[in-house]
Amino acid sequence: MMNNLHEITLLVSKCQNCALHHSRIKSVPGEGPDNARIMFIGEGPGFHENQQGRPFVGQAGKFLDELLSVSGLKRETVFITNVVKCRPPGNRDPQPEELEACSKFLDRQIELINPEIIVTLGRFSMAKFFGQVKISQIHGIMRKIGQRYVVAMYHPAAALHQPALKSTLLDDFSKLKKYIHQVESEREIKEVNSNKYNSIVVEKKEDEDTPTQLSLF
Ligand code: URA
């Protein structure tokens, strides 16, 4: 039961746990490598996503591609998904019971992929991590939540309706580049330290337990 991303995709395609399945053409489980270090979480499929079964392929997706390039990321290296996997009719907000019914899929995707950084796109995925805060107060700021980092961004579609948000989003995504470097260097330091620790343990073992073996080499 949900041992890998493929199983989640299969379950999502057959899911009838909320009303959204009535009007879906294709479910949109999300896509990207199962070991992606960065995960983007949007709101829900729109018209084109519902047709194609892929996330962020419409207008908002075009802008997301531009934002990804500003942060030095290639789409195929990140995992992109949504809080709800089926299109809310007419692109209305997802309802609490729909978010609740779908959360087990997103939670398991996060567990399996285990990304270092989660980037939320819009209010609904932000609320999952930050609770009831104002996006205007926290956008673009990376926080550590539990074992990983989370950054809340405005939804790319918001900039299509409010042009002033375009430069805010471009700005926030250019900060993402710095955050990624920061997290990478933290990981490298951890790896160096754990290698040091392992070699100390090995040396000690040889010293203590096998003095005669040592002389063989
Ligand atoms: N908006 C979203 O939140 N997700 C998509 O996949 C497309 C548009």
Short mmCIF file of C-alpha atoms and ligand atoms in Angstrom, two decimals:
data_model
loop_
_atom_site.label_atom_id
_atom_site.label_comp_id
_atom_site.label_asym_id
_atom_site.label_seq_id
_atom_site.Cartn_x
_atom_site.Cartn_y
_atom_site.Cartn_z
CA MET A 1 0.00 0.00 0.00
CA MET A 2 1.69 3.15 -1.29
CA ASN A 3 5.20 1.69 -1.21
CA ASN A 4 6.34 3.85 -4.11
CA LEU A 5 5.24 6.79 -6.26
CA HIS A 6 3.87 4.50 -8.95
CA GLU A 7 1.44 2.93 -6.48
CA ILE A 8 0.29 6.39 -5.40
CA THR A 9 -0.34 7.34 -9.04
CA LEU A 10 -2.43 4.21 -9.50
CA LEU A 11 -4.48 4.79 -6.34
CA VAL A 12 -5.04 8.45 -7.19
CA SER A 13 -6.32 7.52 -10.67
CA LYS A 14 -8.97 5.26 -9.11
CA CYS A 15 -9.70 7.40 -6.05
CA GLN A 16 -13.32 8.21 -5.21
CA ASN A 17 -12.71 9.62 -1.75
CA CYS A 18 -14.16 13.04 -2.52
CA ALA A 19 -16.60 14.67 -4.93
CA LEU A 20 -13.85 15.86 -7.30
CA HIS A 21 -13.66 12.45 -8.97
CA HIS A 22 -17.10 13.00 -10.56
CA SER A 23 -15.88 15.72 -12.91
CA ARG A 24 -12.25 14.73 -13.45
CA ILE A 25 -10.99 13.76 -16.88
CA LYS A 26 -7.50 12.83 -15.66
CA SER A 27 -6.17 12.87 -12.13
CA VAL A 28 -2.88 14.73 -11.68
CA PRO A 29 -0.76 12.90 -9.12
CA GLY A 30 2.37 14.98 -9.73
CA GLU A 31 5.62 14.25 -11.50
CA GLY A 32 9.37 14.27 -11.00
CA PRO A 33 12.19 12.05 -9.79
CA ASP A 34 11.48 9.96 -6.69
CA ASN A 35 14.68 11.29 -5.13
CA ALA A 36 14.11 14.98 -5.94
CA ARG A 37 15.68 17.28 -3.36
CA ILE A 38 13.15 20.02 -4.03
CA MET A 39 9.39 19.64 -4.14
CA PHE A 40 6.86 22.22 -5.34
CA ILE A 41 3.30 21.97 -4.07
CA GLY A 42 0.54 23.90 -5.82
CA GLU A 43 -3.19 24.05 -5.28
CA GLY A 44 -4.97 21.77 -7.74
CA PRO A 45 -5.16 20.91 -11.42
CA GLY A 46 -6.71 23.48 -13.76
CA PHE A 47 -8.31 22.99 -17.17
CA HIS A 48 -5.20 21.86 -19.06
CA GLU A 49 -3.85 19.72 -16.23
CA ASN A 50 -7.20 17.91 -16.09
CA GLN A 51 -6.89 17.21 -19.83
CA GLN A 52 -3.27 16.05 -19.74
CA GLY A 53 -2.85 14.48 -16.31
CA ARG A 54 0.29 16.57 -15.69
CA PRO A 55 0.82 19.42 -13.19
CA PHE A 56 1.39 23.05 -14.22
CA VAL A 57 1.10 22.69 -17.99
CA GLY A 58 -1.19 25.71 -18.59
CA GLN A 59 -0.51 29.45 -18.31
CA ALA A 60 0.55 29.27 -14.66
CA GLY A 61 2.87 26.41 -15.61
CA LYS A 62 4.56 28.54 -18.28
CA PHE A 63 5.29 31.17 -15.66
CA LEU A 64 6.46 28.48 -13.23
CA ASP A 65 8.97 27.35 -15.88
CA GLU A 66 10.30 30.91 -16.05
CA LEU A 67 10.50 31.04 -12.25
CA LEU A 68 12.34 27.72 -12.12
CA SER A 69 14.95 29.01 -14.53
CA VAL A 70 15.45 32.13 -12.38
CA SER A 71 16.26 29.84 -9.46
CA GLY A 72 18.65 27.79 -11.59
CA LEU A 73 16.43 24.72 -11.55
CA LYS A 74 15.43 22.36 -14.34
CA ARG A 75 11.82 21.14 -14.22
CA GLU A 76 12.86 17.51 -14.69
CA THR A 77 15.02 17.59 -11.52
CA VAL A 78 12.24 18.70 -9.15
CA PHE A 79 9.00 17.07 -8.02
CA ILE A 80 5.85 19.06 -8.76
CA THR A 81 2.47 18.23 -7.28
CA ASN A 82 -0.66 19.76 -5.74
CA VAL A 83 -2.64 19.55 -2.50
CA VAL A 84 -5.59 18.13 -4.43
CA LYS A 85 -4.98 15.75 -7.31
CA CYS A 86 -8.25 16.30 -9.23
CA ARG A 87 -9.54 19.53 -10.71
CA PRO A 88 -11.98 21.57 -8.63
CA PRO A 89 -14.78 22.46 -11.11
CA GLY A 90 -14.30 25.91 -12.63
CA ASN A 91 -11.01 26.19 -10.70
CA ARG A 92 -12.84 27.00 -7.46
CA ASP A 93 -10.96 26.72 -4.16
CA PRO A 94 -10.52 23.16 -2.88
CA GLN A 95 -12.92 22.47 -0.01
CA PRO A 96 -11.74 21.33 3.44
CA GLU A 97 -13.15 17.82 2.94
CA GLU A 98 -11.34 17.55 -0.43
CA LEU A 99 -8.05 18.67 1.11
CA GLU A 100 -8.54 16.17 3.91
CA ALA A 101 -9.43 13.29 1.56
CA CYS A 102 -6.35 13.94 -0.59
CA SER A 103 -3.82 14.65 2.16
CA LYS A 104 -2.79 11.01 2.61
CA PHE A 105 -1.43 11.00 -0.96
CA LEU A 106 0.58 14.18 -0.51
CA ASP A 107 1.84 13.10 2.92
CA ARG A 108 3.08 9.80 1.51
CA GLN A 109 4.68 11.53 -1.49
CA ILE A 110 6.59 13.77 0.90
CA GLU A 111 7.64 10.78 3.01
CA LEU A 112 8.86 8.75 0.02
CA ILE A 113 10.63 11.59 -1.79
CA ASN A 114 11.94 13.09 1.44
CA PRO A 115 12.86 16.44 -0.15
CA GLU A 116 15.25 18.81 1.57
CA ILE A 117 13.23 21.85 0.52
CA ILE A 118 9.49 22.18 -0.01
CA VAL A 119 8.24 25.20 -1.92
CA THR A 120 4.55 25.92 -1.45
CA LEU A 121 2.72 27.73 -4.24
CA GLY A 122 -0.31 29.63 -3.03
CA ARG A 123 -2.39 29.75 0.14
CA PHE A 124 -3.60 26.17 0.39
CA SER A 125 -0.25 24.42 0.37
CA MET A 126 1.18 27.20 2.58
CA ALA A 127 -1.53 26.53 5.20
CA LYS A 128 -0.52 22.87 5.35
CA PHE A 129 2.89 23.86 6.76
CA PHE A 130 2.46 27.32 8.24
CA GLY A 131 -1.16 27.27 9.45
CA GLN A 132 -3.27 30.42 9.22
CA VAL A 133 -0.67 33.05 8.34
CA LYS A 134 -0.76 35.80 5.74
CA ILE A 135 1.21 35.00 2.61
CA SER A 136 2.15 38.69 2.34
CA GLN A 137 4.08 38.33 5.60
CA ILE A 138 6.05 35.15 4.97
CA HIS A 139 6.53 34.77 1.20
CA GLY A 140 10.07 34.12 0.06
CA ILE A 141 11.42 33.36 3.54
CA MET A 142 12.82 29.88 4.16
CA ARG A 143 11.98 28.28 7.52
CA LYS A 144 13.01 24.98 9.02
CA ILE A 145 9.92 22.94 9.87
CA GLY A 146 10.77 19.60 11.47
CA GLN A 147 13.50 17.94 9.43
CA ARG A 148 13.16 20.08 6.33
CA TYR A 149 13.04 23.56 4.95
CA VAL A 150 9.86 25.13 3.62
CA VAL A 151 9.45 28.34 1.61
CA ALA A 152 6.03 29.82 0.85
CA MET A 153 5.64 31.54 -2.51
CA TYR A 154 2.70 33.33 -4.08
CA HIS A 155 0.90 31.15 -6.59
CA PRO A 156 2.26 31.78 -10.13
CA ALA A 157 -1.35 32.21 -11.36
CA ALA A 158 -1.77 35.13 -8.94
CA ALA A 159 0.75 37.11 -11.00
CA LEU A 160 -1.36 36.57 -14.10
CA HIS A 161 -4.22 38.46 -12.40
CA GLN A 162 -2.10 40.91 -10.39
CA PRO A 163 0.87 41.93 -12.54
CA ALA A 164 2.61 43.60 -9.57
CA LEU A 165 3.16 40.15 -8.07
CA LYS A 166 5.27 39.09 -11.04
CA SER A 167 8.37 40.92 -9.83
CA THR A 168 7.74 39.71 -6.24
CA LEU A 169 7.67 36.12 -7.49
CA LEU A 170 10.78 36.61 -9.64
CA ASP A 171 12.52 38.10 -6.62
CA ASP A 172 11.46 35.29 -4.28
CA PHE A 173 12.53 32.60 -6.75
CA SER A 174 15.92 34.24 -7.17
CA LYS A 175 16.31 33.93 -3.37
CA LEU A 176 15.56 30.23 -3.75
CA LYS A 177 18.88 29.90 -5.59
CA LYS A 178 20.71 31.11 -2.44
CA TYR A 179 18.64 28.86 -0.18
CA ILE A 180 19.48 25.81 -2.30
CA HIS A 181 23.21 26.60 -2.01
CA GLN A 182 22.85 27.07 1.73
CA VAL A 183 21.10 23.72 2.20
CA GLU A 184 23.62 22.00 -0.09
CA SER A 185 26.58 23.27 1.89
CA GLU A 186 24.90 22.26 5.16
CA ARG A 187 24.45 18.74 3.74
CA GLU A 188 28.07 18.59 2.55
CA ILE A 189 29.36 19.62 5.98
CA LYS A 190 27.18 16.93 7.59
CA GLU A 191 28.50 14.32 5.12
CA VAL A 192 32.15 15.26 5.77
CA ASN A 193 31.57 15.06 9.53
CA SER A 194 29.85 11.71 9.31
CA ASN A 195 32.70 10.33 7.14
CA LYS A 196 35.21 11.57 9.72
CA TYR A 197 33.21 9.88 12.46
CA ASN A 198 33.05 6.60 10.52
CA SER A 199 36.80 6.52 9.89
CA ILE A 200 37.51 7.21 13.58
CA VAL A 201 35.27 4.29 14.53
CA VAL A 202 37.04 2.01 12.02
CA GLU A 203 40.52 3.05 13.22
CA LYS A 204 39.56 2.46 16.83
CA LYS A 205 38.18 -0.96 16.02
CA GLU A 206 41.36 -2.03 14.27
CA ASP A 207 43.48 -0.66 17.13
CA GLU A 208 41.51 -2.30 19.87
CA ASP A 209 40.43 -5.59 18.43
CA THR A 210 42.92 -6.77 15.89
CA PRO A 211 46.51 -5.78 16.65
CA THR A 212 47.85 -8.89 14.92
CA GLN A 213 45.77 -8.27 11.79
CA LEU A 214 47.15 -4.74 11.53
CA SER A 215 50.66 -6.06 11.16
CA LEU A 216 49.53 -8.12 8.18
CA PHE A 217 48.98 -5.00 6.07
N1 URA B 1 -2.41 25.54 -10.61
C1 URA B 1 -2.06 24.68 -9.64
O1 URA B 1 -2.12 24.97 -8.47
N2 URA B 1 -1.64 23.49 -9.99
C2 URA B 1 -1.53 23.08 -11.25
O2 URA B 1 -1.12 21.95 -11.47
C3 URA B 1 -1.87 24.01 -12.25
C4 URA B 1 -2.31 25.23 -11.91
#
